[in-house]
Structures are given as structure tokens and as C-alpha cells.
Amino acid sequence: GLHYDKCGDSFISSVVVIGYETGVRSDKAANDFHLVHVWNYSDNCPLVTCFHCNGENDSYSQCYADSPINGDKVGYGFYVEQVFNRIIGCRVYCNNFATPDKVIGVYVAETGKHGTYMANHFMAEKGHAMHKTFDGALDDACMTGNSHQYPLRD
């Protein structure tokens, strides 16, 4: 995947990451991820977390968390561990390989408060609905304009 371990204050744009357990991980502050697509195409390589947001003040705009494929584990589109992250205009999708009812679109850990989540879209294939679109420490989050498209159950 793409791991920003010691790089801060960077701009990452137009990247596709395929077939890793964690697609993108940021451990430094003030990085901007734009038009990054993390996906997997089958269940032979588990993609548990598309975006691991562990840098303070990072932003994710128009990124695509495409089908966490996780077996019996919970999978995450965005797993937010640090404060003041912004996830704006992004998508989380569960395709036919994703485990039904085991995906959380955006999970905010106790240490990841004060984030902004605007104009994101959550969608799933028929029979592969997400467990939750948002979960975790959401008390201090700014959330507005998010949309959800859930399929009918089989």
C-alpha cells in the first residue's frame, strides 16, 4: 500500500492502490490525499482497512474506499485515529466480494475526535449492505450532507 510514515505537509493525488491489507496509511500531520482509489478485486487478498487516518490534520477529498474484503473481520473504509481529519466528498463501496454486514464506512477511535465528514457517499451491492456508515467517537464530529444508498436485501 501507500504508507506516509515520516512525510508531513504533503499532497498526494491521483493514486490507485490494489490488494493490500491496509491500502493507505498516514502517520504524520497535515497531509492531503486527493483522488486516491483503494480497492480489491477478489477475496484472495484481504483488504481490511482502505484508509488508516493516523495523522493529525490530514484531509481526504474525493477518495474512494472500494470494498474492504475482510473475511470474518470488520472492515473499514476510513479508520480515523487522530484529531482534526477531514473526509470530504469521498465514497465507500461494498462490492459482491465484501463481507455483508461487516463493513463500517467511517470509524472514529476515541483519539480521532474533532473531524469533519461532509458530502460523502456510502453504497453497496445487493445483499452486501454495510454494518454502519459511521461509528465510534462521533460526539465532536461535524457531519453534514452525507448520502447512503443501500440495496434491498435478497
Short mmCIF file of N, CA and C in Angstrom, two decimals:
data_model
loop_
_atom_site.label_atom_id
_atom_site.label_comp_id
_atom_site.label_asym_id
_atom_site.label_seq_id
_atom_site.Cartn_x
_atom_site.Cartn_y
_atom_site.Cartn_z
N GLY A 1 0.82 -1.18 0.00
CA GLY A 1 0.00 0.00 0.00
C GLY A 1 0.86 1.25 0.00
N LEU A 2 0.25 2.34 0.37
CA LEU A 2 0.91 3.64 0.45
C LEU A 2 0.97 4.02 1.92
N HIS A 3 2.20 4.15 2.48
CA HIS A 3 2.36 4.46 3.90
C HIS A 3 3.18 5.74 4.05
N TYR A 4 2.54 6.77 4.59
CA TYR A 4 3.23 8.02 4.90
C TYR A 4 3.63 7.97 6.36
N ASP A 5 4.89 7.54 6.60
CA ASP A 5 5.39 7.31 7.94
C ASP A 5 6.10 8.55 8.49
N LYS A 6 6.95 9.17 7.71
CA LYS A 6 7.74 10.31 8.17
C LYS A 6 7.54 11.54 7.31
N CYS A 7 6.57 11.48 6.40
CA CYS A 7 6.31 12.60 5.50
C CYS A 7 5.10 13.37 5.97
N GLY A 8 5.27 14.64 6.23
CA GLY A 8 4.17 15.51 6.61
C GLY A 8 4.07 16.66 5.64
N ASP A 9 2.93 17.33 5.65
CA ASP A 9 2.71 18.50 4.82
C ASP A 9 2.90 18.18 3.34
N SER A 10 2.33 17.03 2.91
CA SER A 10 2.47 16.57 1.53
C SER A 10 1.11 16.57 0.84
N PHE A 11 1.15 16.54 -0.49
CA PHE A 11 -0.06 16.44 -1.30
C PHE A 11 0.05 15.18 -2.15
N ILE A 12 -0.91 14.29 -2.03
CA ILE A 12 -0.92 13.02 -2.73
C ILE A 12 -2.16 13.02 -3.63
N SER A 13 -1.97 12.83 -4.93
CA SER A 13 -3.10 12.93 -5.84
C SER A 13 -3.02 11.87 -6.93
N SER A 14 -4.20 11.41 -7.36
CA SER A 14 -4.34 10.50 -8.50
C SER A 14 -3.54 9.21 -8.33
N VAL A 15 -3.81 8.50 -7.24
CA VAL A 15 -3.12 7.24 -6.93
C VAL A 15 -4.16 6.12 -6.86
N VAL A 16 -3.79 4.94 -7.36
CA VAL A 16 -4.61 3.73 -7.21
C VAL A 16 -3.78 2.71 -6.45
N VAL A 17 -4.37 2.14 -5.38
CA VAL A 17 -3.71 1.12 -4.57
C VAL A 17 -4.58 -0.13 -4.62
N ILE A 18 -3.97 -1.27 -4.99
CA ILE A 18 -4.73 -2.51 -5.16
C ILE A 18 -4.10 -3.62 -4.33
N GLY A 19 -4.93 -4.32 -3.53
CA GLY A 19 -4.55 -5.60 -2.97
C GLY A 19 -3.63 -5.62 -1.77
N TYR A 20 -3.80 -4.75 -0.82
CA TYR A 20 -3.04 -4.77 0.43
C TYR A 20 -4.01 -4.83 1.60
N GLU A 21 -3.54 -5.29 2.77
CA GLU A 21 -4.41 -5.34 3.94
C GLU A 21 -4.84 -3.94 4.37
N THR A 22 -3.90 -2.99 4.33
CA THR A 22 -4.21 -1.57 4.52
C THR A 22 -3.79 -0.86 3.25
N GLY A 23 -4.72 -0.18 2.61
CA GLY A 23 -4.41 0.49 1.35
C GLY A 23 -3.55 1.72 1.52
N VAL A 24 -4.02 2.68 2.33
CA VAL A 24 -3.30 3.93 2.58
C VAL A 24 -3.25 4.15 4.08
N ARG A 25 -2.06 4.50 4.58
CA ARG A 25 -1.91 4.82 5.99
C ARG A 25 -1.06 6.08 6.12
N SER A 26 -1.57 7.03 6.91
CA SER A 26 -0.82 8.25 7.20
C SER A 26 -0.54 8.31 8.69
N ASP A 27 0.74 8.44 9.04
CA ASP A 27 1.15 8.56 10.44
C ASP A 27 1.77 9.92 10.75
N LYS A 28 1.72 10.85 9.81
CA LYS A 28 2.25 12.19 10.03
C LYS A 28 1.14 13.22 9.79
N ALA A 29 1.42 14.46 10.15
CA ALA A 29 0.40 15.50 10.13
C ALA A 29 0.36 16.29 8.82
N ALA A 30 -0.81 16.85 8.57
CA ALA A 30 -1.04 17.84 7.52
C ALA A 30 -0.80 17.32 6.11
N ASN A 31 -1.16 16.07 5.86
CA ASN A 31 -1.11 15.53 4.51
C ASN A 31 -2.47 15.67 3.86
N ASP A 32 -2.46 15.87 2.55
CA ASP A 32 -3.69 16.00 1.77
C ASP A 32 -3.74 14.89 0.73
N PHE A 33 -4.76 14.03 0.83
CA PHE A 33 -4.96 12.93 -0.11
C PHE A 33 -6.14 13.30 -1.00
N HIS A 34 -5.91 13.33 -2.30
CA HIS A 34 -6.95 13.75 -3.26
C HIS A 34 -7.02 12.74 -4.40
N LEU A 35 -8.22 12.28 -4.70
CA LEU A 35 -8.45 11.32 -5.78
C LEU A 35 -7.60 10.06 -5.63
N VAL A 36 -7.62 9.49 -4.43
CA VAL A 36 -6.92 8.24 -4.17
C VAL A 36 -7.96 7.12 -4.12
N HIS A 37 -7.71 6.06 -4.90
CA HIS A 37 -8.65 4.94 -5.00
C HIS A 37 -7.98 3.70 -4.44
N VAL A 38 -8.52 3.17 -3.35
CA VAL A 38 -8.04 1.93 -2.75
C VAL A 38 -9.09 0.87 -3.01
N TRP A 39 -8.67 -0.25 -3.62
CA TRP A 39 -9.64 -1.29 -3.93
C TRP A 39 -9.01 -2.66 -4.00
N ASN A 40 -9.89 -3.64 -4.02
CA ASN A 40 -9.51 -5.03 -4.19
C ASN A 40 -10.52 -5.66 -5.12
N TYR A 41 -10.11 -6.67 -5.85
CA TYR A 41 -10.98 -7.25 -6.87
C TYR A 41 -11.44 -8.65 -6.55
N SER A 42 -10.91 -9.27 -5.51
CA SER A 42 -11.37 -10.60 -5.13
C SER A 42 -11.09 -10.82 -3.65
N ASP A 43 -11.53 -11.96 -3.14
CA ASP A 43 -11.33 -12.24 -1.73
C ASP A 43 -10.03 -12.98 -1.44
N ASN A 44 -9.10 -13.06 -2.41
CA ASN A 44 -7.85 -13.77 -2.18
C ASN A 44 -6.79 -12.91 -1.48
N CYS A 45 -7.02 -11.62 -1.35
CA CYS A 45 -6.08 -10.73 -0.67
C CYS A 45 -6.90 -9.79 0.22
N PRO A 46 -6.98 -10.07 1.52
CA PRO A 46 -7.88 -9.28 2.38
C PRO A 46 -7.49 -7.80 2.45
N LEU A 47 -8.47 -6.96 2.24
CA LEU A 47 -8.32 -5.52 2.37
C LEU A 47 -9.17 -5.12 3.58
N VAL A 48 -8.56 -5.09 4.75
CA VAL A 48 -9.31 -4.84 5.98
C VAL A 48 -9.59 -3.35 6.16
N THR A 49 -8.60 -2.49 5.87
CA THR A 49 -8.76 -1.05 6.03
C THR A 49 -8.32 -0.35 4.76
N CYS A 50 -9.22 0.39 4.13
CA CYS A 50 -8.84 1.13 2.92
C CYS A 50 -7.95 2.32 3.29
N PHE A 51 -8.41 3.18 4.20
CA PHE A 51 -7.65 4.36 4.61
C PHE A 51 -7.50 4.36 6.13
N HIS A 52 -6.26 4.29 6.62
CA HIS A 52 -5.97 4.36 8.06
C HIS A 52 -5.47 5.78 8.33
N CYS A 53 -6.32 6.59 8.94
CA CYS A 53 -6.08 8.02 9.13
C CYS A 53 -5.45 8.25 10.51
N ASN A 54 -4.13 8.14 10.59
CA ASN A 54 -3.41 8.25 11.86
C ASN A 54 -2.51 9.47 11.89
N GLY A 55 -2.76 10.44 11.04
CA GLY A 55 -2.02 11.70 11.06
C GLY A 55 -2.96 12.82 11.46
N GLU A 56 -2.50 13.72 12.32
CA GLU A 56 -3.33 14.86 12.71
C GLU A 56 -3.48 15.83 11.54
N ASN A 57 -4.66 16.43 11.44
CA ASN A 57 -4.93 17.48 10.46
C ASN A 57 -4.79 17.04 9.01
N ASP A 58 -5.00 15.77 8.73
CA ASP A 58 -4.96 15.29 7.35
C ASP A 58 -6.31 15.54 6.68
N SER A 59 -6.29 15.61 5.35
CA SER A 59 -7.54 15.73 4.62
C SER A 59 -7.60 14.69 3.51
N TYR A 60 -8.81 14.20 3.27
CA TYR A 60 -9.09 13.21 2.24
C TYR A 60 -10.24 13.76 1.41
N SER A 61 -9.96 14.09 0.16
CA SER A 61 -11.02 14.64 -0.69
C SER A 61 -11.15 13.80 -1.96
N GLN A 62 -12.38 13.46 -2.28
CA GLN A 62 -12.74 12.66 -3.43
C GLN A 62 -11.96 11.34 -3.49
N CYS A 63 -11.72 10.75 -2.32
CA CYS A 63 -11.07 9.44 -2.25
C CYS A 63 -12.13 8.35 -2.29
N TYR A 64 -11.71 7.16 -2.70
CA TYR A 64 -12.64 6.06 -2.92
C TYR A 64 -12.16 4.84 -2.14
N ALA A 65 -12.89 4.51 -1.08
CA ALA A 65 -12.62 3.30 -0.28
C ALA A 65 -13.51 2.21 -0.87
N ASP A 66 -12.91 1.36 -1.69
CA ASP A 66 -13.66 0.45 -2.54
C ASP A 66 -13.54 -0.98 -2.01
N SER A 67 -14.56 -1.45 -1.35
CA SER A 67 -14.74 -2.85 -0.99
C SER A 67 -13.71 -3.44 -0.05
N PRO A 68 -13.76 -3.05 1.23
CA PRO A 68 -12.94 -3.80 2.20
C PRO A 68 -13.37 -5.26 2.19
N ILE A 69 -12.44 -6.14 1.88
CA ILE A 69 -12.71 -7.58 1.81
C ILE A 69 -12.04 -8.19 3.02
N ASN A 70 -12.82 -8.67 3.96
CA ASN A 70 -12.28 -8.88 5.29
C ASN A 70 -12.57 -10.24 5.91
N GLY A 71 -13.11 -11.16 5.17
CA GLY A 71 -13.42 -12.45 5.78
C GLY A 71 -14.40 -12.29 6.93
N ASP A 72 -14.03 -12.76 8.10
CA ASP A 72 -14.93 -12.65 9.25
C ASP A 72 -14.63 -11.43 10.13
N LYS A 73 -13.66 -10.60 9.74
CA LYS A 73 -13.32 -9.39 10.50
C LYS A 73 -14.19 -8.23 10.06
N VAL A 74 -14.23 -7.19 10.89
CA VAL A 74 -14.87 -5.95 10.48
C VAL A 74 -13.90 -5.23 9.54
N GLY A 75 -14.41 -4.70 8.44
CA GLY A 75 -13.60 -3.94 7.51
C GLY A 75 -13.97 -2.47 7.59
N TYR A 76 -13.04 -1.61 7.23
CA TYR A 76 -13.23 -0.17 7.36
C TYR A 76 -12.91 0.55 6.06
N GLY A 77 -13.79 1.47 5.67
CA GLY A 77 -13.46 2.37 4.58
C GLY A 77 -12.40 3.35 5.05
N PHE A 78 -12.71 4.06 6.14
CA PHE A 78 -11.78 5.01 6.77
C PHE A 78 -11.74 4.70 8.26
N TYR A 79 -10.54 4.50 8.79
CA TYR A 79 -10.35 4.27 10.23
C TYR A 79 -9.57 5.46 10.75
N VAL A 80 -10.24 6.33 11.53
CA VAL A 80 -9.67 7.61 11.95
C VAL A 80 -9.17 7.51 13.39
N GLU A 81 -7.85 7.70 13.56
CA GLU A 81 -7.25 7.61 14.90
C GLU A 81 -6.73 8.92 15.45
N GLN A 82 -6.58 9.94 14.62
CA GLN A 82 -6.04 11.22 15.09
C GLN A 82 -7.05 12.35 14.88
N VAL A 83 -6.81 13.46 15.58
CA VAL A 83 -7.76 14.58 15.59
C VAL A 83 -7.70 15.41 14.30
N PHE A 84 -8.80 16.10 14.07
CA PHE A 84 -8.95 17.11 13.02
C PHE A 84 -8.74 16.58 11.60
N ASN A 85 -9.12 15.33 11.36
CA ASN A 85 -9.11 14.81 9.99
C ASN A 85 -10.36 15.28 9.27
N ARG A 86 -10.24 15.49 7.97
CA ARG A 86 -11.36 15.91 7.15
C ARG A 86 -11.55 14.90 6.03
N ILE A 87 -12.74 14.34 5.94
CA ILE A 87 -13.08 13.39 4.88
C ILE A 87 -14.27 14.01 4.14
N ILE A 88 -13.98 14.49 2.93
CA ILE A 88 -14.95 15.32 2.20
C ILE A 88 -15.10 14.81 0.77
N GLY A 89 -16.32 14.56 0.38
CA GLY A 89 -16.61 14.15 -0.99
C GLY A 89 -16.05 12.78 -1.35
N CYS A 90 -15.96 11.89 -0.37
CA CYS A 90 -15.40 10.55 -0.60
C CYS A 90 -16.52 9.52 -0.74
N ARG A 91 -16.14 8.32 -1.22
CA ARG A 91 -17.09 7.23 -1.37
C ARG A 91 -16.57 5.99 -0.65
N VAL A 92 -17.51 5.22 -0.10
CA VAL A 92 -17.21 3.90 0.45
C VAL A 92 -18.18 2.93 -0.21
N TYR A 93 -17.64 1.84 -0.74
CA TYR A 93 -18.43 0.91 -1.54
C TYR A 93 -18.17 -0.52 -1.08
N CYS A 94 -19.22 -1.31 -1.00
CA CYS A 94 -19.10 -2.75 -0.71
C CYS A 94 -19.56 -3.50 -1.96
N ASN A 95 -18.59 -4.13 -2.66
CA ASN A 95 -18.97 -4.88 -3.86
C ASN A 95 -19.38 -6.30 -3.50
N ASN A 96 -19.53 -7.15 -4.50
CA ASN A 96 -20.01 -8.51 -4.26
C ASN A 96 -18.98 -9.40 -3.55
N PHE A 97 -17.70 -8.97 -3.43
CA PHE A 97 -16.71 -9.73 -2.68
C PHE A 97 -16.66 -9.33 -1.21
N ALA A 98 -17.15 -8.16 -0.86
CA ALA A 98 -17.12 -7.68 0.53
C ALA A 98 -18.03 -8.54 1.41
N THR A 99 -17.66 -8.70 2.66
CA THR A 99 -18.46 -9.50 3.58
C THR A 99 -19.70 -8.70 3.99
N PRO A 100 -20.90 -9.23 3.72
CA PRO A 100 -22.12 -8.48 4.07
C PRO A 100 -22.18 -8.17 5.56
N ASP A 101 -22.61 -6.96 5.87
CA ASP A 101 -22.86 -6.50 7.24
C ASP A 101 -21.61 -6.52 8.13
N LYS A 102 -20.42 -6.46 7.56
CA LYS A 102 -19.18 -6.43 8.35
C LYS A 102 -18.34 -5.20 8.04
N VAL A 103 -18.86 -4.25 7.27
CA VAL A 103 -18.09 -3.07 6.89
C VAL A 103 -18.64 -1.83 7.58
N ILE A 104 -17.72 -1.03 8.12
CA ILE A 104 -18.06 0.28 8.67
C ILE A 104 -17.44 1.32 7.75
N GLY A 105 -18.25 2.23 7.25
CA GLY A 105 -17.76 3.24 6.30
C GLY A 105 -16.68 4.12 6.90
N VAL A 106 -16.99 4.80 8.01
CA VAL A 106 -16.01 5.64 8.72
C VAL A 106 -16.10 5.28 10.19
N TYR A 107 -14.97 4.84 10.75
CA TYR A 107 -14.89 4.54 12.19
C TYR A 107 -13.96 5.56 12.83
N VAL A 108 -14.43 6.21 13.90
CA VAL A 108 -13.63 7.21 14.60
C VAL A 108 -13.27 6.67 15.98
N ALA A 109 -11.97 6.44 16.21
CA ALA A 109 -11.48 5.99 17.51
C ALA A 109 -11.57 7.13 18.52
N GLU A 110 -11.47 6.82 19.81
CA GLU A 110 -11.52 7.85 20.86
C GLU A 110 -10.48 8.95 20.65
N THR A 111 -9.34 8.60 20.07
CA THR A 111 -8.27 9.58 19.85
C THR A 111 -8.46 10.37 18.56
N GLY A 112 -9.50 10.09 17.79
CA GLY A 112 -9.69 10.72 16.49
C GLY A 112 -10.79 11.76 16.44
N LYS A 113 -11.04 12.41 17.53
CA LYS A 113 -12.17 13.36 17.61
C LYS A 113 -11.94 14.63 16.78
N HIS A 114 -12.99 15.43 16.72
CA HIS A 114 -13.00 16.75 16.09
C HIS A 114 -12.80 16.69 14.58
N GLY A 115 -13.28 15.63 13.93
CA GLY A 115 -13.17 15.52 12.49
C GLY A 115 -14.35 16.13 11.77
N THR A 116 -14.19 16.31 10.47
CA THR A 116 -15.24 16.85 9.61
C THR A 116 -15.54 15.82 8.52
N TYR A 117 -16.81 15.50 8.34
CA TYR A 117 -17.25 14.48 7.38
C TYR A 117 -18.41 15.07 6.58
N MET A 118 -18.10 15.52 5.36
CA MET A 118 -19.10 16.22 4.55
C MET A 118 -19.21 15.63 3.15
N ALA A 119 -20.45 15.51 2.67
CA ALA A 119 -20.75 15.15 1.29
C ALA A 119 -20.13 13.83 0.85
N ASN A 120 -20.09 12.87 1.75
CA ASN A 120 -19.59 11.54 1.42
C ASN A 120 -20.75 10.65 0.99
N HIS A 121 -20.44 9.60 0.22
CA HIS A 121 -21.48 8.71 -0.27
C HIS A 121 -21.13 7.27 0.08
N PHE A 122 -22.08 6.54 0.62
CA PHE A 122 -21.90 5.15 1.04
C PHE A 122 -22.85 4.28 0.23
N MET A 123 -22.29 3.23 -0.41
CA MET A 123 -23.12 2.40 -1.29
C MET A 123 -22.67 0.94 -1.20
N ALA A 124 -23.57 0.03 -1.62
CA ALA A 124 -23.27 -1.39 -1.54
C ALA A 124 -24.03 -2.15 -2.63
N GLU A 125 -23.45 -3.28 -3.04
CA GLU A 125 -24.13 -4.18 -3.96
C GLU A 125 -25.31 -4.85 -3.27
N LYS A 126 -26.22 -5.36 -4.03
CA LYS A 126 -27.38 -6.06 -3.48
C LYS A 126 -26.91 -7.20 -2.59
N GLY A 127 -27.42 -7.25 -1.37
CA GLY A 127 -27.05 -8.29 -0.42
C GLY A 127 -25.74 -8.05 0.31
N HIS A 128 -25.11 -6.89 0.11
CA HIS A 128 -23.83 -6.61 0.75
C HIS A 128 -23.85 -5.27 1.50
N ALA A 129 -24.94 -4.98 2.16
CA ALA A 129 -25.06 -3.71 2.88
C ALA A 129 -24.01 -3.59 3.96
N MET A 130 -23.64 -2.35 4.28
CA MET A 130 -22.68 -2.08 5.34
C MET A 130 -23.31 -2.33 6.70
N HIS A 131 -22.47 -2.60 7.68
CA HIS A 131 -22.93 -2.71 9.06
C HIS A 131 -23.36 -1.33 9.55
N LYS A 132 -22.49 -0.33 9.36
CA LYS A 132 -22.80 1.06 9.71
C LYS A 132 -22.04 1.98 8.77
N THR A 133 -22.60 3.14 8.49
CA THR A 133 -21.86 4.11 7.70
C THR A 133 -20.88 4.88 8.59
N PHE A 134 -21.29 5.27 9.80
CA PHE A 134 -20.42 5.93 10.76
C PHE A 134 -20.51 5.21 12.09
N ASP A 135 -19.38 5.12 12.81
CA ASP A 135 -19.38 4.51 14.13
C ASP A 135 -18.20 5.06 14.94
N GLY A 136 -18.28 4.92 16.25
CA GLY A 136 -17.18 5.32 17.12
C GLY A 136 -17.47 6.63 17.84
N ALA A 137 -16.41 7.38 18.11
CA ALA A 137 -16.46 8.62 18.88
C ALA A 137 -16.89 9.78 17.99
N LEU A 138 -18.18 9.93 17.80
CA LEU A 138 -18.72 10.93 16.88
C LEU A 138 -19.27 12.17 17.57
N ASP A 139 -19.14 12.27 18.90
CA ASP A 139 -19.74 13.38 19.63
C ASP A 139 -19.23 14.75 19.17
N ASP A 140 -17.96 14.87 18.85
CA ASP A 140 -17.38 16.15 18.46
C ASP A 140 -17.19 16.29 16.96
N ALA A 141 -17.83 15.44 16.18
CA ALA A 141 -17.66 15.45 14.73
C ALA A 141 -18.61 16.43 14.07
N CYS A 142 -18.16 17.02 12.98
CA CYS A 142 -19.01 17.85 12.13
C CYS A 142 -19.41 16.97 10.95
N MET A 143 -20.71 16.63 10.88
CA MET A 143 -21.20 15.72 9.85
C MET A 143 -22.37 16.37 9.13
N THR A 144 -22.25 16.50 7.81
CA THR A 144 -23.35 17.09 7.06
C THR A 144 -23.32 16.64 5.60
N GLY A 145 -24.49 16.48 5.02
CA GLY A 145 -24.62 16.21 3.60
C GLY A 145 -24.15 14.86 3.13
N ASN A 146 -24.07 13.87 4.01
CA ASN A 146 -23.64 12.53 3.61
C ASN A 146 -24.84 11.77 3.07
N SER A 147 -24.61 10.93 2.06
CA SER A 147 -25.70 10.17 1.45
C SER A 147 -25.43 8.68 1.54
N HIS A 148 -26.52 7.91 1.54
CA HIS A 148 -26.43 6.47 1.74
C HIS A 148 -27.32 5.78 0.71
N GLN A 149 -26.78 4.84 -0.02
CA GLN A 149 -27.55 4.05 -0.96
C GLN A 149 -27.39 2.59 -0.57
N TYR A 150 -28.42 2.06 0.08
CA TYR A 150 -28.39 0.66 0.49
C TYR A 150 -29.27 -0.15 -0.44
N PRO A 151 -28.82 -1.32 -0.84
CA PRO A 151 -29.64 -2.16 -1.70
C PRO A 151 -30.73 -2.87 -0.90
N LEU A 152 -31.70 -3.40 -1.62
CA LEU A 152 -32.70 -4.24 -0.98
C LEU A 152 -32.07 -5.57 -0.62
N ARG A 153 -32.50 -6.16 0.45
CA ARG A 153 -32.00 -7.47 0.85
C ARG A 153 -32.54 -8.54 -0.10
N ASP A 154 -31.77 -9.61 -0.25
CA ASP A 154 -32.23 -10.75 -1.05
C ASP A 154 -33.41 -11.42 -0.39
#
